[in-house]
CSV table of C-alpha atoms in Angstrom, one decimal:
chain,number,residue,atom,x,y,z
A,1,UNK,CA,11.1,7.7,-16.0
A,2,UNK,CA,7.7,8.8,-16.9
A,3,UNK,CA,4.9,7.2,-15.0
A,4,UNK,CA,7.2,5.5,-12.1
A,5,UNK,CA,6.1,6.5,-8.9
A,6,UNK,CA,8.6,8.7,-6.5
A,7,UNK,CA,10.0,5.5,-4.8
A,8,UNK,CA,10.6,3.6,-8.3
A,9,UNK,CA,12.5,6.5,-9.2
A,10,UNK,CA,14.5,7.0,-6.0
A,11,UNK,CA,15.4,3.5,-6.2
A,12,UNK,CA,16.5,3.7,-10.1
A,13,UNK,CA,18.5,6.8,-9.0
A,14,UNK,CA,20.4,4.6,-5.9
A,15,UNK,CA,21.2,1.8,-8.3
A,16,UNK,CA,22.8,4.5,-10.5
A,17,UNK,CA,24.9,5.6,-7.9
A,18,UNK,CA,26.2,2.3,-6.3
A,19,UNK,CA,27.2,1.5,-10.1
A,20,UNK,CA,29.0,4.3,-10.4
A,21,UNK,CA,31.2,3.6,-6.9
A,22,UNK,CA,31.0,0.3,-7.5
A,23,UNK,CA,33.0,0.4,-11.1
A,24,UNK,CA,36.1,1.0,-10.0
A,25,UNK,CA,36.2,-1.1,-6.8
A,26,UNK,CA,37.4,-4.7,-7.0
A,27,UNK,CA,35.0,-7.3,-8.6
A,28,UNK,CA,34.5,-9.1,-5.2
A,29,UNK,CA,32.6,-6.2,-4.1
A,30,UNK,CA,30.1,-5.8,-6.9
A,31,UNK,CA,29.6,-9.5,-6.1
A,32,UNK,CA,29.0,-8.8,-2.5
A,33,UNK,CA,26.4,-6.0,-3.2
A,34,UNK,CA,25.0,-8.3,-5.9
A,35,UNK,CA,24.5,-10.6,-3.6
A,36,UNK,CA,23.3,-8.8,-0.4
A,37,UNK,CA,20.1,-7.1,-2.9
A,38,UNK,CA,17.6,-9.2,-1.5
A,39,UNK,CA,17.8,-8.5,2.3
A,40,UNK,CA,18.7,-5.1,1.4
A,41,UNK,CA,17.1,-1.6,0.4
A,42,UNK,CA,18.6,0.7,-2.8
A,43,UNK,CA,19.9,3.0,-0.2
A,44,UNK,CA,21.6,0.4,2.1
A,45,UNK,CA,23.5,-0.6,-1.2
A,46,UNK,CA,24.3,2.5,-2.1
A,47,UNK,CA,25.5,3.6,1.7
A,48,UNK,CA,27.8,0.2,1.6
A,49,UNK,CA,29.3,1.0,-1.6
A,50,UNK,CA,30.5,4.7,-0.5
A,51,UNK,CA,31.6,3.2,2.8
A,52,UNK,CA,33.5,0.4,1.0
A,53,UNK,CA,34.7,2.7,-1.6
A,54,UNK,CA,36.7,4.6,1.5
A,55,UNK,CA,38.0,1.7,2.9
A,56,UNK,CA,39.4,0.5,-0.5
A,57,UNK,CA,41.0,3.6,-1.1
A,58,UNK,CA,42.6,3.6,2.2
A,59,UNK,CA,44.0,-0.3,2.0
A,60,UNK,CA,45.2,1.2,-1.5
A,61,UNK,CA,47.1,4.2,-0.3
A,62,UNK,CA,48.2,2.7,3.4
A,63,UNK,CA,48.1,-1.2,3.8
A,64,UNK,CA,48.2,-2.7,0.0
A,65,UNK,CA,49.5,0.1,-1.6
A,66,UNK,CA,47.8,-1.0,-4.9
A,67,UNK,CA,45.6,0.3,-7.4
A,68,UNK,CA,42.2,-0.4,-6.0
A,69,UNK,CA,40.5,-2.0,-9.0
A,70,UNK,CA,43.9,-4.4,-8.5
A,71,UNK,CA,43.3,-5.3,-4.9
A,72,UNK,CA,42.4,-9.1,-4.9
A,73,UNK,CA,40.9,-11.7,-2.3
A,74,UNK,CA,44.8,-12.6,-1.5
A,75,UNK,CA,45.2,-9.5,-0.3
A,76,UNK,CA,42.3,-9.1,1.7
A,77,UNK,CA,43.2,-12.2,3.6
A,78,UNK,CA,46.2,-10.7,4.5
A,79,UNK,CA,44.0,-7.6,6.3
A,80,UNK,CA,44.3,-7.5,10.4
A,81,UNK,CA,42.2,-6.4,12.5
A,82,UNK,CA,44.7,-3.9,13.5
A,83,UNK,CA,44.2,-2.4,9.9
A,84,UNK,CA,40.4,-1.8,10.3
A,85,UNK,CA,40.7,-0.1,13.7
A,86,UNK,CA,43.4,1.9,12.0
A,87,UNK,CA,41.4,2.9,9.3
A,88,UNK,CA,38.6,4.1,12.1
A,89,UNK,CA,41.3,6.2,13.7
A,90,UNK,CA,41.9,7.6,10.3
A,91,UNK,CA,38.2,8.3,9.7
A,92,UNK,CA,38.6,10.9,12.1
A,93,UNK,CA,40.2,13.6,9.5
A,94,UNK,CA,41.0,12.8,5.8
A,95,UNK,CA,41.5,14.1,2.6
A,96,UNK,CA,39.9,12.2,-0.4
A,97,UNK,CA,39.9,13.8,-4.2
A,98,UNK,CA,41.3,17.1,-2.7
A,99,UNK,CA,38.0,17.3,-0.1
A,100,UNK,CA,38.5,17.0,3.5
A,101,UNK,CA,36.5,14.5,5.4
A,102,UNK,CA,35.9,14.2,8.9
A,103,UNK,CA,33.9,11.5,10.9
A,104,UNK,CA,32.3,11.3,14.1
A,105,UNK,CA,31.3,8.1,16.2
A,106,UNK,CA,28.0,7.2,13.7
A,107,UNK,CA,30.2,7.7,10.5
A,108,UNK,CA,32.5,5.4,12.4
A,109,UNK,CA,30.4,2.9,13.4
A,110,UNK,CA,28.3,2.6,10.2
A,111,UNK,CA,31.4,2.7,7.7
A,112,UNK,CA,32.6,-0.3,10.3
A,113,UNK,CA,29.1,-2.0,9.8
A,114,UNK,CA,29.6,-2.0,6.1
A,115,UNK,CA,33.2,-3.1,6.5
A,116,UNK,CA,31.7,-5.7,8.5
A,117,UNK,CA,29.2,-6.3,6.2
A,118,UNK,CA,31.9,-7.1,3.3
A,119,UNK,CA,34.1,-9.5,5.6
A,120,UNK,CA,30.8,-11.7,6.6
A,121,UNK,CA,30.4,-11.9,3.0
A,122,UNK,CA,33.4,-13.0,1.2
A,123,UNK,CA,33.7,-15.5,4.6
A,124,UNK,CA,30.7,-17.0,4.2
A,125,UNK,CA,31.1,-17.4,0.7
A,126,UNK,CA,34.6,-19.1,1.0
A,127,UNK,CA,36.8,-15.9,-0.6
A,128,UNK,CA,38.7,-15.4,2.0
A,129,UNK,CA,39.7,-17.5,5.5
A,130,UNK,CA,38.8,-15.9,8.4
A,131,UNK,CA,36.6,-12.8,9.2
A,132,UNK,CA,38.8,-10.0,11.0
A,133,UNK,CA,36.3,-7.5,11.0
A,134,UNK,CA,33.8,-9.2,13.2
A,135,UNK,CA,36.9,-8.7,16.0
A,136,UNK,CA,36.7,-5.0,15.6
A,137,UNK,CA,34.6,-3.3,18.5
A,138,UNK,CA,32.0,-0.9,17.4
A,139,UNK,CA,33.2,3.0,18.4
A,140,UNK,CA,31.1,3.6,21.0
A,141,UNK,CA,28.0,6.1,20.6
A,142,UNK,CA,27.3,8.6,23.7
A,143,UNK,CA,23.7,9.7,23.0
A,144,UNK,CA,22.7,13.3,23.1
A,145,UNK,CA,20.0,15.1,24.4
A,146,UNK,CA,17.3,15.2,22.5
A,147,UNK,CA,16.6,18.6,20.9
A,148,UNK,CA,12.6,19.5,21.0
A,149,UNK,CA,10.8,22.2,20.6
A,150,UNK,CA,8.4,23.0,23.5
A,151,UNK,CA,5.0,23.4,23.6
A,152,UNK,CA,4.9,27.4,23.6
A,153,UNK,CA,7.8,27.4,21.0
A,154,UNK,CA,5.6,25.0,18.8
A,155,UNK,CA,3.2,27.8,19.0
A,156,UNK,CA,5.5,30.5,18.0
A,157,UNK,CA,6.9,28.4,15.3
A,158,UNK,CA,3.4,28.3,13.9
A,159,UNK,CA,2.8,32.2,14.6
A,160,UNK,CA,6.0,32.7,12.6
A,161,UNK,CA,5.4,30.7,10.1
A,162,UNK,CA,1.9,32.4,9.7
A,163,UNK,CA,3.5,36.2,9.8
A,164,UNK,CA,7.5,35.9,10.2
A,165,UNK,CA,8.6,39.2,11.8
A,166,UNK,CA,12.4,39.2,10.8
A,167,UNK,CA,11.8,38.5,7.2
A,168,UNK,CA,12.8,41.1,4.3
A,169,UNK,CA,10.3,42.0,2.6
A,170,UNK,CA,11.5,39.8,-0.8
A,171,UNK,CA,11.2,37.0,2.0
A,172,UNK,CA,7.9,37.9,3.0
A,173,UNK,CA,6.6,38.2,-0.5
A,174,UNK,CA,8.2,35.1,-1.4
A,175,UNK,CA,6.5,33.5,1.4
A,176,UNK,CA,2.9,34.9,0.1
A,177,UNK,CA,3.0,32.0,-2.6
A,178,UNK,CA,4.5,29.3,-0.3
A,179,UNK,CA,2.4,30.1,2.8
A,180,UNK,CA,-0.3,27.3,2.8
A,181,UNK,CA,1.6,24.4,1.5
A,182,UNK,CA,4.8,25.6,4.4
A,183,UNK,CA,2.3,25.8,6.8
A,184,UNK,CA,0.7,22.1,5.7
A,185,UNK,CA,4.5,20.8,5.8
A,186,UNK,CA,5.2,21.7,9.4
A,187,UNK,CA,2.1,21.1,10.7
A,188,UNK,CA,1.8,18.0,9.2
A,189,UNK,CA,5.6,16.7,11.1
A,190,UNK,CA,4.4,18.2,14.1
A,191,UNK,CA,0.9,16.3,13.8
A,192,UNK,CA,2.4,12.8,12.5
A,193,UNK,CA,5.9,13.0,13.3
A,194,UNK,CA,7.0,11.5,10.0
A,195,UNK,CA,10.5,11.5,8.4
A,196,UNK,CA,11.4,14.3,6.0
A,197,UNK,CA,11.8,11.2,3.1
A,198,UNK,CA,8.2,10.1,4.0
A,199,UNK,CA,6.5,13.3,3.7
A,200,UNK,CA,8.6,14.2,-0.1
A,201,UNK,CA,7.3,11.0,-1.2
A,202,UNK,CA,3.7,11.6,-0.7
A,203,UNK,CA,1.4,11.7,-3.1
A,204,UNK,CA,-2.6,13.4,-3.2
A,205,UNK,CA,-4.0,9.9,-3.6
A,206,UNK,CA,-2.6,9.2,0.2
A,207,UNK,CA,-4.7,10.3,1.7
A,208,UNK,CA,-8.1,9.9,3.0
A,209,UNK,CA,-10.1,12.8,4.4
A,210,UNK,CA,-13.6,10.7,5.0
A,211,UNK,CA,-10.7,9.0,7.6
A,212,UNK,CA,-8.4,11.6,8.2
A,213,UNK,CA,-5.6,9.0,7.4
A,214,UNK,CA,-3.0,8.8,4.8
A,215,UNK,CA,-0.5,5.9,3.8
A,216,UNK,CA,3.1,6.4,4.2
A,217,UNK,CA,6.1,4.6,2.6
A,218,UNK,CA,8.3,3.8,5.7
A,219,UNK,CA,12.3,3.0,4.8
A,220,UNK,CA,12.9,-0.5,3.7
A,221,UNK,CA,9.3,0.0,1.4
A,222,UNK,CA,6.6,-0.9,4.0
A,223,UNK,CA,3.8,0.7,3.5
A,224,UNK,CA,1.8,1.8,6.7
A,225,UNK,CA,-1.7,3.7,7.4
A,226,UNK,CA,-1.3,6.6,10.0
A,227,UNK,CA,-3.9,9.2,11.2
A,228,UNK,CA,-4.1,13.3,11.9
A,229,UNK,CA,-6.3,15.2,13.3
A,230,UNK,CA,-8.5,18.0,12.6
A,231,UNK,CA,-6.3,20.9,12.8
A,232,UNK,CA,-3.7,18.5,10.3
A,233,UNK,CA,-6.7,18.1,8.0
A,234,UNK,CA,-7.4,21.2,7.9
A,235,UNK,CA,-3.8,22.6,6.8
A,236,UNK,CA,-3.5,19.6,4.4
A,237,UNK,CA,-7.0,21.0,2.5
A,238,UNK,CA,-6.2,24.6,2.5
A,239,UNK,CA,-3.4,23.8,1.1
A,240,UNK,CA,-5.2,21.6,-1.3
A,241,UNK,CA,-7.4,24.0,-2.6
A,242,UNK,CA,-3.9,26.4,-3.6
A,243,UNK,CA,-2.2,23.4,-5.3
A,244,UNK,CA,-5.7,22.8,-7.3
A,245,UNK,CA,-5.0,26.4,-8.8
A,246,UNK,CA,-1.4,26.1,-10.1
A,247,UNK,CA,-0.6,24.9,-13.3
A,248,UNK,CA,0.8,21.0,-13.1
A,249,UNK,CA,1.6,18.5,-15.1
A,250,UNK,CA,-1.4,16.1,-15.3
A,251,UNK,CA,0.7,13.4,-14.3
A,252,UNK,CA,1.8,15.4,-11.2
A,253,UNK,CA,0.5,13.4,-8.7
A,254,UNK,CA,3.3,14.8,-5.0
A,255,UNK,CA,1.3,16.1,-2.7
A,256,UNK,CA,3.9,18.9,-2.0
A,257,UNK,CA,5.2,20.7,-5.1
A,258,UNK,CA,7.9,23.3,-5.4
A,259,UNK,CA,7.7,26.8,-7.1
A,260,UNK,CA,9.3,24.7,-10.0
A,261,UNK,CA,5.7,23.1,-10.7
A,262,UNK,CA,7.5,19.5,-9.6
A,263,UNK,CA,7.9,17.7,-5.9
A,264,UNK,CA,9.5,19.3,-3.5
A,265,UNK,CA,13.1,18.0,-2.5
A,266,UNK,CA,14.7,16.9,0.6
A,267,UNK,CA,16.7,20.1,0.9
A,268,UNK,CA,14.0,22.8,0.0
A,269,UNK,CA,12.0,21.3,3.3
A,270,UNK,CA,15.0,21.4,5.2
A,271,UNK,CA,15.6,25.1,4.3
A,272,UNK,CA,12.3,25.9,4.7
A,273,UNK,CA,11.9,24.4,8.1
A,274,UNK,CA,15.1,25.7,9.1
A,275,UNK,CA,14.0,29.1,8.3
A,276,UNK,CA,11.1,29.2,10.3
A,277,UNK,CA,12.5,27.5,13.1
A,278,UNK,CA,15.4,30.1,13.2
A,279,UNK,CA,13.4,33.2,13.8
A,280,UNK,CA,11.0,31.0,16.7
A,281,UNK,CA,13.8,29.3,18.7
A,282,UNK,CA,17.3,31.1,17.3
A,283,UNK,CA,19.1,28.6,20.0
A,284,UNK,CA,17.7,25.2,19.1
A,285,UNK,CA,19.2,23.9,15.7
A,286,UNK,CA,15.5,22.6,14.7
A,287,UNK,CA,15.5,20.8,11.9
A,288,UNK,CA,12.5,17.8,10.0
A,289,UNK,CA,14.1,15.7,12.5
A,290,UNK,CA,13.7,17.6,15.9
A,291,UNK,CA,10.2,18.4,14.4
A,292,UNK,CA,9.8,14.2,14.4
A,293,UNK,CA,11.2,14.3,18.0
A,294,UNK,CA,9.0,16.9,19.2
A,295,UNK,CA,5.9,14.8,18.0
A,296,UNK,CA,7.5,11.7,19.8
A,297,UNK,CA,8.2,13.2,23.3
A,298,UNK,CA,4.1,14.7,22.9
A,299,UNK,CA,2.8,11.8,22.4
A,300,UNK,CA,5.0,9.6,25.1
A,301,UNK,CA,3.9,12.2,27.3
A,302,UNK,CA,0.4,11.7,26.6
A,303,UNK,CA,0.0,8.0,26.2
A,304,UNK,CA,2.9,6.4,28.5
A,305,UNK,CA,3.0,3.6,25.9
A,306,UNK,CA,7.0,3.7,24.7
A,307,UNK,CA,5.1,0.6,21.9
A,308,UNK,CA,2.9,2.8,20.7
A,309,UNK,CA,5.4,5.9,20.0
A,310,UNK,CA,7.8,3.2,18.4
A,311,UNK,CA,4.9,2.1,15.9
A,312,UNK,CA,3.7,5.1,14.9
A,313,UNK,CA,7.2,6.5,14.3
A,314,UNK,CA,7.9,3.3,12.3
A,315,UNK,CA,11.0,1.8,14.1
A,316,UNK,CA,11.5,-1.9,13.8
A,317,UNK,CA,13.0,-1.9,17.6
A,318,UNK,CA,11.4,-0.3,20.3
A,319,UNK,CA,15.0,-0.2,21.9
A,320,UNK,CA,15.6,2.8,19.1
A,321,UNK,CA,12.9,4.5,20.5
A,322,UNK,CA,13.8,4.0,23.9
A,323,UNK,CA,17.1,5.0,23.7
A,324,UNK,CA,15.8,8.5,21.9
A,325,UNK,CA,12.9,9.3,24.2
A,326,UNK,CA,14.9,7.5,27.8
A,327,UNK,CA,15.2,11.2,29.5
A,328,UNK,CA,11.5,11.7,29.2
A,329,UNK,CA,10.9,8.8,32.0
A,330,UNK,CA,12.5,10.9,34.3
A,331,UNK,CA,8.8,12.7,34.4
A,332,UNK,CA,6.8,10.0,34.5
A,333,UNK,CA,9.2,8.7,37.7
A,334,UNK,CA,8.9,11.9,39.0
A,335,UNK,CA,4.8,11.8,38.8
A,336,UNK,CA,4.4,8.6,39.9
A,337,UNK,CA,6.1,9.2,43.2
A,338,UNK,CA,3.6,9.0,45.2
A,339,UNK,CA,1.0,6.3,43.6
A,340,UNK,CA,2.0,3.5,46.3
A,341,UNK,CA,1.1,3.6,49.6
A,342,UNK,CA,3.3,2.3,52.2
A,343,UNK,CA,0.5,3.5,54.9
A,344,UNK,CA,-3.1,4.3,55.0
A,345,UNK,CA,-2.3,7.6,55.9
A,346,UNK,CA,0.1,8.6,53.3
């Protein structure tokens, strides 16, 4: 896969992986993620084909009592709705290829999206005569706080990750070659607030320091230009200047690369983050994600414009964002108390 860029790739290696869950799954489901690929990412596919893939094996062992790959659109007619919101209820705790699996309201209610998904599908399409799954409510999702780091624990994040106290000293050497490019990684989520996907798929040729801007690859593929500031900029070139002495590939083009001499994965940021954020605030589980949401609740804070944090954290619905950053309007109420006068006086 020479010269495909880090998203070419990750979408070869999605369609790699629905195929293999996909093969031994009825042929009406290939046809339905077949036909769903142009409204839908590589990773939406590849979600909906391990979600179905549970489902199937549960009608198998439970409803149908089948092989899988022998389950047919007869017997999918026959399905209740009774027999998704059983499944659900099963979701809770199972065992699957001697592994035990447990699911929480999300799982729930995004394996019931896909299920959903699969019954609009063969509906529309005239394979079967009536779509039960649409009758099936969604589990319902209490939202949690959200889980930020505060401004003074930003600060000792950064003073950690600059001369971590707690280390070993195999930890603390180890760091000495990672320092710079660490320290450009978290303050680059804390100055952007950009998902942990979007920051392992960028590349040097992102970014533009005449602007102080950089083009990120949002989920779904759409490409957007954000900005930093200064003290971004100025951890993104230090650690420049380190990644222009290691020996690369010359068609190395990440802009974060591991001790391996390659980009950096998923799970070495979240280790690393986790790491640092462990010694700064031991109580807080901070991980990329709370990094994102501390960035979010700054800059609602700052600008009051629940738009503006939505289009700079790239999500399609501003509801999303509302629903994440909601407890933070409890301050803004709070200073806005006495803005309206009800007598000269007041």
């Amino acid at each position: 896969m020479t010269g495909l860029s880090f998203y070419e790739k990750r979408d070869i290696q999605n369609r790699l992986k629905t195929g293999k869950y996909s093969e031994n799954l009825p042929e009406f489901c290939y046809d339905f993620l077949v036909g769903i690929e142009n409204n839908t990412s590589t990773l939406t596919r590849y979600n909906y084909s391990m979600d179905i893939a549970v489902f199937m094996d549960y009608l198998s062992r439970y409803v149908i009592k089948k092989p899988v790959e022998n389950i047919s659109l007869e017997d999918m007619d026959k399905i209740k709705s009774r027999h998704i919101e059983q499944f659900l209820s099963y979701l809770s705790y199972y065992d699957k290829d001697g592994k035990e699996n447990k699911n929480g309201e999300k799982g729930k209610a995004r394996k019931l999206a896909s299920i959903r998904s699969l019954f609009k599908y063969l509906f529309n399409h005239d394979m079967i005569s009536s779509n039960v799954a649409s009758k099936v409510e969604t589990p319902k999702l209490h939202s949690k706080e959200i889980t930020r780091l505060e401004q003074n624990e930003v600060e000792k994040l950064m003073n950690v990750v600059e001369n971590p106290c707690t280390f070993t000293e195999r930890q603390k050497n180890y760091d000495k070659n990672t320092f710079e490019r660490d320290n450009a990684i978290i303050t680059l989520f804390l100055g952007t607030g950009i998902r942990i996907s979007e920051l392992v798929g960028l590349d040097i040729d992102s970014f533009d320091f005449s602007q102080n801007a950089f083009i990120v690859t949002r989920k779904g593929g759409n490409q957007t230009m954000l900005y930093f500031s200064n003290t971004v900029a100025q951890a993104l070139k230090t650690w420049l200047e380190k990644r222009s002495t290691l020996e690369l590939p010359n068609d190395e083009k990440a802009m974060f690369i591991s001790l391996q001499r390659k980009r950096i994965s998923v799970r070495a940021v979240e280790n690393l983050v986790k790491k640092f954020a462990k010694e700064a605030s031991p109580l807080k589980n901070i991980s990329p994600h709370k990094l994102r949401s501390t960035f979010g609740t700054n800059l609602y804070r700052e600008t009051k414009d629940i738009y503006i944090v939505a289009d700079v954290l790239g999500h399609k619905d501003v509801n999303t964002t509302k629903r994440h950053y909601a407890a933070i309007s409890e301050d803004m109420r709070k200073s806005v108390a006495d803005k309206v006068k009800i007598r000269n006086d007041d």
